């Protein structure tokens, strides 16, 4: 159910290893051969590819693989986000495709994006909806203690992330209202 206007940001590769080593020849990644994945390209503000994240389609023991240029923060959505508007900061790139003006950190430490992007003024951190995950709770508490705006979904929301909320029947507008 990814919106059609976001389809151009999603790619399929038959062999992620070959693709990644082509993109980043200076850093040889030792990835499984013939590993087909759906991926997103991580771009900087100037629209240069600085990384990729691939999601397995099958039964790979590694669900996500993230690769990129050394010493380059990988934040999905930098090339399209408008820092003059509310910015939704999420964990996963696929989740970010459902919300307007959003970034994804490709990990749970959402508050790091605020440190990396000093121009970010109006934002909200939207962690995956895992209230019993001690690591997520610790990160949320840390962000709240630093007075960062954090979305805490109501207990009535059982979906684990934005993608699952959409699959459960909520609309983008419903989710924005919840946030």
PDB file of C-alpha atoms in Angstrom:
ATOM      1  CA  UNK A   1       0.000   0.000   0.000  1.00  0.00           C
ATOM      2  CA  UNK A   2       2.947   2.334  -0.478  1.00  0.00           C
ATOM      3  CA  UNK A   3       1.572   5.468  -2.179  1.00  0.00           C
ATOM      4  CA  UNK A   4       2.112   5.525  -5.939  1.00  0.00           C
ATOM      5  CA  UNK A   5       3.855   8.891  -5.758  1.00  0.00           C
ATOM      6  CA  UNK A   6       6.573   7.162  -3.671  1.00  0.00           C
ATOM      7  CA  UNK A   7       7.143   4.150  -5.942  1.00  0.00           C
ATOM      8  CA  UNK A   8      10.059   5.866  -7.701  1.00  0.00           C
ATOM      9  CA  UNK A   9      11.986   5.727  -4.403  1.00  0.00           C
ATOM     10  CA  UNK A  10      11.874   1.910  -4.210  1.00  0.00           C
ATOM     11  CA  UNK A  11      14.055  -0.432  -6.257  1.00  0.00           C
ATOM     12  CA  UNK A  12      14.547  -4.148  -6.756  1.00  0.00           C
ATOM     13  CA  UNK A  13      17.927  -5.783  -7.210  1.00  0.00           C
ATOM     14  CA  UNK A  14      18.638  -9.426  -8.012  1.00  0.00           C
ATOM     15  CA  UNK A  15      22.014  -9.287  -6.283  1.00  0.00           C
ATOM     16  CA  UNK A  16      22.548  -6.672  -3.582  1.00  0.00           C
ATOM     17  CA  UNK A  17      26.240  -7.525  -3.264  1.00  0.00           C
ATOM     18  CA  UNK A  18      26.998  -6.645  -6.873  1.00  0.00           C
ATOM     19  CA  UNK A  19      24.905  -3.473  -6.690  1.00  0.00           C
ATOM     20  CA  UNK A  20      26.472  -2.232  -3.446  1.00  0.00           C
ATOM     21  CA  UNK A  21      30.033  -2.960  -4.562  1.00  0.00           C
ATOM     22  CA  UNK A  22      29.320  -1.092  -7.808  1.00  0.00           C
ATOM     23  CA  UNK A  23      28.005   1.945  -5.899  1.00  0.00           C
ATOM     24  CA  UNK A  24      30.757   1.943  -3.285  1.00  0.00           C
ATOM     25  CA  UNK A  25      33.858   0.391  -4.890  1.00  0.00           C
ATOM     26  CA  UNK A  26      36.149   2.014  -2.306  1.00  0.00           C
ATOM     27  CA  UNK A  27      34.635  -0.148   0.435  1.00  0.00           C
ATOM     28  CA  UNK A  28      34.317  -3.835  -0.337  1.00  0.00           C
ATOM     29  CA  UNK A  29      31.253  -5.240   1.358  1.00  0.00           C
ATOM     30  CA  UNK A  30      31.200  -8.974   2.000  1.00  0.00           C
ATOM     31  CA  UNK A  31      27.510  -9.620   1.329  1.00  0.00           C
ATOM     32  CA  UNK A  32      25.784 -12.866   0.406  1.00  0.00           C
ATOM     33  CA  UNK A  33      25.825 -13.458  -3.371  1.00  0.00           C
ATOM     34  CA  UNK A  34      22.590 -13.576  -5.379  1.00  0.00           C
ATOM     35  CA  UNK A  35      20.667 -11.960  -2.530  1.00  0.00           C
ATOM     36  CA  UNK A  36      17.589 -10.344  -4.106  1.00  0.00           C
ATOM     37  CA  UNK A  37      16.211  -7.391  -2.150  1.00  0.00           C
ATOM     38  CA  UNK A  38      13.852  -4.459  -2.290  1.00  0.00           C
ATOM     39  CA  UNK A  39      15.872  -1.374  -1.521  1.00  0.00           C
ATOM     40  CA  UNK A  40      15.830   2.337  -1.002  1.00  0.00           C
ATOM     41  CA  UNK A  41      18.647   4.668  -1.906  1.00  0.00           C
ATOM     42  CA  UNK A  42      19.837   7.038   0.785  1.00  0.00           C
ATOM     43  CA  UNK A  43      20.669  10.441  -0.681  1.00  0.00           C
ATOM     44  CA  UNK A  44      22.223  13.585   0.717  1.00  0.00           C
ATOM     45  CA  UNK A  45      20.725  17.089   0.417  1.00  0.00           C
ATOM     46  CA  UNK A  46      22.312  17.423  -3.048  1.00  0.00           C
ATOM     47  CA  UNK A  47      20.599  14.185  -4.185  1.00  0.00           C
ATOM     48  CA  UNK A  48      23.833  12.135  -4.320  1.00  0.00           C
ATOM     49  CA  UNK A  49      23.525   8.464  -3.363  1.00  0.00           C
ATOM     50  CA  UNK A  50      25.386   7.975  -0.072  1.00  0.00           C
ATOM     51  CA  UNK A  51      23.879   4.652   0.985  1.00  0.00           C
ATOM     52  CA  UNK A  52      21.289   1.967   0.424  1.00  0.00           C
ATOM     53  CA  UNK A  53      19.147  -0.216   2.599  1.00  0.00           C
ATOM     54  CA  UNK A  54      17.840  -3.515   1.285  1.00  0.00           C
ATOM     55  CA  UNK A  55      15.051  -5.614   2.740  1.00  0.00           C
ATOM     56  CA  UNK A  56      14.954  -9.323   2.158  1.00  0.00           C
ATOM     57  CA  UNK A  57      12.146 -10.829   0.129  1.00  0.00           C
ATOM     58  CA  UNK A  58      12.695 -14.327   1.357  1.00  0.00           C
ATOM     59  CA  UNK A  59      13.913 -16.198   4.379  1.00  0.00           C
ATOM     60  CA  UNK A  60      17.297 -14.552   4.778  1.00  0.00           C
ATOM     61  CA  UNK A  61      18.492 -14.481   8.385  1.00  0.00           C
ATOM     62  CA  UNK A  62      19.406 -10.827   7.796  1.00  0.00           C
ATOM     63  CA  UNK A  63      16.157  -8.914   7.273  1.00  0.00           C
ATOM     64  CA  UNK A  64      17.757  -5.528   6.514  1.00  0.00           C
ATOM     65  CA  UNK A  65      21.189  -4.717   5.135  1.00  0.00           C
ATOM     66  CA  UNK A  66      22.379  -1.115   5.217  1.00  0.00           C
ATOM     67  CA  UNK A  67      25.493   0.024   3.375  1.00  0.00           C
ATOM     68  CA  UNK A  68      26.965   3.396   2.597  1.00  0.00           C
ATOM     69  CA  UNK A  69      29.890   5.719   2.286  1.00  0.00           C
ATOM     70  CA  UNK A  70      32.206   5.818   5.269  1.00  0.00           C
ATOM     71  CA  UNK A  71      31.826   8.687   7.722  1.00  0.00           C
ATOM     72  CA  UNK A  72      28.531   9.713   6.123  1.00  0.00           C
ATOM     73  CA  UNK A  73      25.376   9.770   8.256  1.00  0.00           C
ATOM     74  CA  UNK A  74      22.695   7.707   6.565  1.00  0.00           C
ATOM     75  CA  UNK A  75      19.351   9.483   6.846  1.00  0.00           C
ATOM     76  CA  UNK A  76      16.663   8.562   4.335  1.00  0.00           C
ATOM     77  CA  UNK A  77      14.685  11.453   2.858  1.00  0.00           C
ATOM     78  CA  UNK A  78      17.172  14.327   3.117  1.00  0.00           C
ATOM     79  CA  UNK A  79      16.821  15.100  -0.577  1.00  0.00           C
ATOM     80  CA  UNK A  80      13.069  15.731  -0.331  1.00  0.00           C
ATOM     81  CA  UNK A  81      12.411  17.063   3.174  1.00  0.00           C
ATOM     82  CA  UNK A  82      11.526  20.718   3.700  1.00  0.00           C
ATOM     83  CA  UNK A  83      13.107  21.997   6.921  1.00  0.00           C
ATOM     84  CA  UNK A  84      10.651  24.914   6.964  1.00  0.00           C
ATOM     85  CA  UNK A  85       7.753  22.502   7.584  1.00  0.00           C
ATOM     86  CA  UNK A  86       6.995  19.950  10.307  1.00  0.00           C
ATOM     87  CA  UNK A  87       9.392  17.016   9.839  1.00  0.00           C
ATOM     88  CA  UNK A  88       8.346  13.517  10.893  1.00  0.00           C
ATOM     89  CA  UNK A  89      11.381  11.495  12.017  1.00  0.00           C
ATOM     90  CA  UNK A  90      10.884   7.719  11.871  1.00  0.00           C
ATOM     91  CA  UNK A  91      12.972   4.586  12.204  1.00  0.00           C
ATOM     92  CA  UNK A  92      12.337   2.918   8.855  1.00  0.00           C
ATOM     93  CA  UNK A  93      12.469   4.244   5.298  1.00  0.00           C
ATOM     94  CA  UNK A  94       9.418   2.235   4.237  1.00  0.00           C
ATOM     95  CA  UNK A  95       7.376   3.740   7.090  1.00  0.00           C
ATOM     96  CA  UNK A  96       8.518   7.216   6.069  1.00  0.00           C
ATOM     97  CA  UNK A  97       7.021   6.751   2.597  1.00  0.00           C
ATOM     98  CA  UNK A  98       3.525   6.974   4.117  1.00  0.00           C
ATOM     99  CA  UNK A  99       3.945  10.354   5.825  1.00  0.00           C
ATOM    100  CA  UNK A 100       4.627  13.740   4.250  1.00  0.00           C
ATOM    101  CA  UNK A 101       7.924  15.515   4.849  1.00  0.00           C
ATOM    102  CA  UNK A 102       9.560  12.672   6.715  1.00  0.00           C
ATOM    103  CA  UNK A 103      13.016  11.305   7.415  1.00  0.00           C
ATOM    104  CA  UNK A 104      14.126   7.847   8.510  1.00  0.00           C
ATOM    105  CA  UNK A 105      17.175   7.130  10.633  1.00  0.00           C
ATOM    106  CA  UNK A 106      17.274   3.439   9.654  1.00  0.00           C
ATOM    107  CA  UNK A 107      17.626   2.575  13.312  1.00  0.00           C
ATOM    108  CA  UNK A 108      16.100   3.259  16.696  1.00  0.00           C
ATOM    109  CA  UNK A 109      18.201   6.252  17.769  1.00  0.00           C
ATOM    110  CA  UNK A 110      15.930   8.952  16.364  1.00  0.00           C
ATOM    111  CA  UNK A 111      17.372  11.746  18.471  1.00  0.00           C
ATOM    112  CA  UNK A 112      20.686  11.499  16.586  1.00  0.00           C
ATOM    113  CA  UNK A 113      19.040  13.141  13.572  1.00  0.00           C
ATOM    114  CA  UNK A 114      18.536  16.313  15.618  1.00  0.00           C
ATOM    115  CA  UNK A 115      22.267  16.419  16.401  1.00  0.00           C
ATOM    116  CA  UNK A 116      23.186  15.804  12.759  1.00  0.00           C
ATOM    117  CA  UNK A 117      20.762  18.369  11.319  1.00  0.00           C
ATOM    118  CA  UNK A 118      21.066  21.617  13.248  1.00  0.00           C
ATOM    119  CA  UNK A 119      18.600  23.289  10.829  1.00  0.00           C
ATOM    120  CA  UNK A 120      15.841  20.980  12.031  1.00  0.00           C
ATOM    121  CA  UNK A 121      13.471  23.178  14.059  1.00  0.00           C
ATOM    122  CA  UNK A 122       9.958  21.746  13.862  1.00  0.00           C
ATOM    123  CA  UNK A 123       9.939  17.967  14.171  1.00  0.00           C
ATOM    124  CA  UNK A 124       8.490  15.023  16.031  1.00  0.00           C
ATOM    125  CA  UNK A 125      10.243  11.727  16.785  1.00  0.00           C
ATOM    126  CA  UNK A 126       8.051   8.737  15.930  1.00  0.00           C
ATOM    127  CA  UNK A 127       9.500   5.536  17.311  1.00  0.00           C
ATOM    128  CA  UNK A 128       8.089   2.178  16.281  1.00  0.00           C
ATOM    129  CA  UNK A 129       5.138   1.290  18.493  1.00  0.00           C
ATOM    130  CA  UNK A 130       6.939  -1.222  20.731  1.00  0.00           C
ATOM    131  CA  UNK A 131       6.045  -0.112  24.270  1.00  0.00           C
ATOM    132  CA  UNK A 132       7.491  -3.222  25.880  1.00  0.00           C
ATOM    133  CA  UNK A 133      10.840  -3.081  24.126  1.00  0.00           C
ATOM    134  CA  UNK A 134      13.285  -1.874  26.822  1.00  0.00           C
ATOM    135  CA  UNK A 135      15.681  -0.322  24.275  1.00  0.00           C
ATOM    136  CA  UNK A 136      12.905   1.701  22.595  1.00  0.00           C
ATOM    137  CA  UNK A 137      11.565   2.829  25.979  1.00  0.00           C
ATOM    138  CA  UNK A 138      15.085   3.926  27.024  1.00  0.00           C
ATOM    139  CA  UNK A 139      15.559   5.919  23.794  1.00  0.00           C
ATOM    140  CA  UNK A 140      12.134   7.523  24.133  1.00  0.00           C
ATOM    141  CA  UNK A 141      12.788   8.494  27.753  1.00  0.00           C
ATOM    142  CA  UNK A 142      16.150   9.968  26.780  1.00  0.00           C
ATOM    143  CA  UNK A 143      14.560  12.087  24.041  1.00  0.00           C
ATOM    144  CA  UNK A 144      11.768  13.223  26.362  1.00  0.00           C
ATOM    145  CA  UNK A 145      14.307  14.117  29.071  1.00  0.00           C
ATOM    146  CA  UNK A 146      16.089  16.298  26.478  1.00  0.00           C
ATOM    147  CA  UNK A 147      12.712  17.954  25.823  1.00  0.00           C
ATOM    148  CA  UNK A 148      12.412  16.598  22.283  1.00  0.00           C
ATOM    149  CA  UNK A 149       8.899  16.114  20.902  1.00  0.00           C
ATOM    150  CA  UNK A 150       8.080  12.388  20.913  1.00  0.00           C
ATOM    151  CA  UNK A 151       4.958  10.649  19.638  1.00  0.00           C
ATOM    152  CA  UNK A 152       3.598   8.007  21.993  1.00  0.00           C
ATOM    153  CA  UNK A 153       0.759   6.141  20.351  1.00  0.00           C
ATOM    154  CA  UNK A 154      -2.341   5.361  22.430  1.00  0.00           C
ATOM    155  CA  UNK A 155      -2.683   1.846  23.827  1.00  0.00           C
ATOM    156  CA  UNK A 156      -5.553   1.244  21.402  1.00  0.00           C
ATOM    157  CA  UNK A 157      -3.028   1.172  18.543  1.00  0.00           C
ATOM    158  CA  UNK A 158      -1.676  -2.370  18.365  1.00  0.00           C
ATOM    159  CA  UNK A 159       0.261  -1.997  15.090  1.00  0.00           C
ATOM    160  CA  UNK A 160       4.030  -2.076  15.501  1.00  0.00           C
ATOM    161  CA  UNK A 161       4.815   0.678  12.995  1.00  0.00           C
ATOM    162  CA  UNK A 162       3.339   3.091  10.434  1.00  0.00           C
ATOM    163  CA  UNK A 163       3.295   0.470   7.675  1.00  0.00           C
ATOM    164  CA  UNK A 164       1.261  -1.890   9.869  1.00  0.00           C
ATOM    165  CA  UNK A 165      -1.098   0.964  10.802  1.00  0.00           C
ATOM    166  CA  UNK A 166      -1.781   1.544   7.103  1.00  0.00           C
ATOM    167  CA  UNK A 167      -2.280  -2.201   6.548  1.00  0.00           C
ATOM    168  CA  UNK A 168      -4.740  -2.259   9.477  1.00  0.00           C
ATOM    169  CA  UNK A 169      -6.930   0.312   7.701  1.00  0.00           C
ATOM    170  CA  UNK A 170      -5.747   3.648   9.100  1.00  0.00           C
ATOM    171  CA  UNK A 171      -5.178   6.422   6.587  1.00  0.00           C
ATOM    172  CA  UNK A 172      -2.247   8.832   6.414  1.00  0.00           C
ATOM    173  CA  UNK A 173      -4.617  11.504   7.775  1.00  0.00           C
ATOM    174  CA  UNK A 174      -5.642   9.227  10.689  1.00  0.00           C
ATOM    175  CA  UNK A 175      -1.986   8.669  11.588  1.00  0.00           C
ATOM    176  CA  UNK A 176      -1.094  12.350  11.365  1.00  0.00           C
ATOM    177  CA  UNK A 177      -4.031  13.115  13.660  1.00  0.00           C
ATOM    178  CA  UNK A 178      -2.765  10.503  16.150  1.00  0.00           C
ATOM    179  CA  UNK A 179       0.721  12.015  16.031  1.00  0.00           C
TER     180      UNK A 179
END
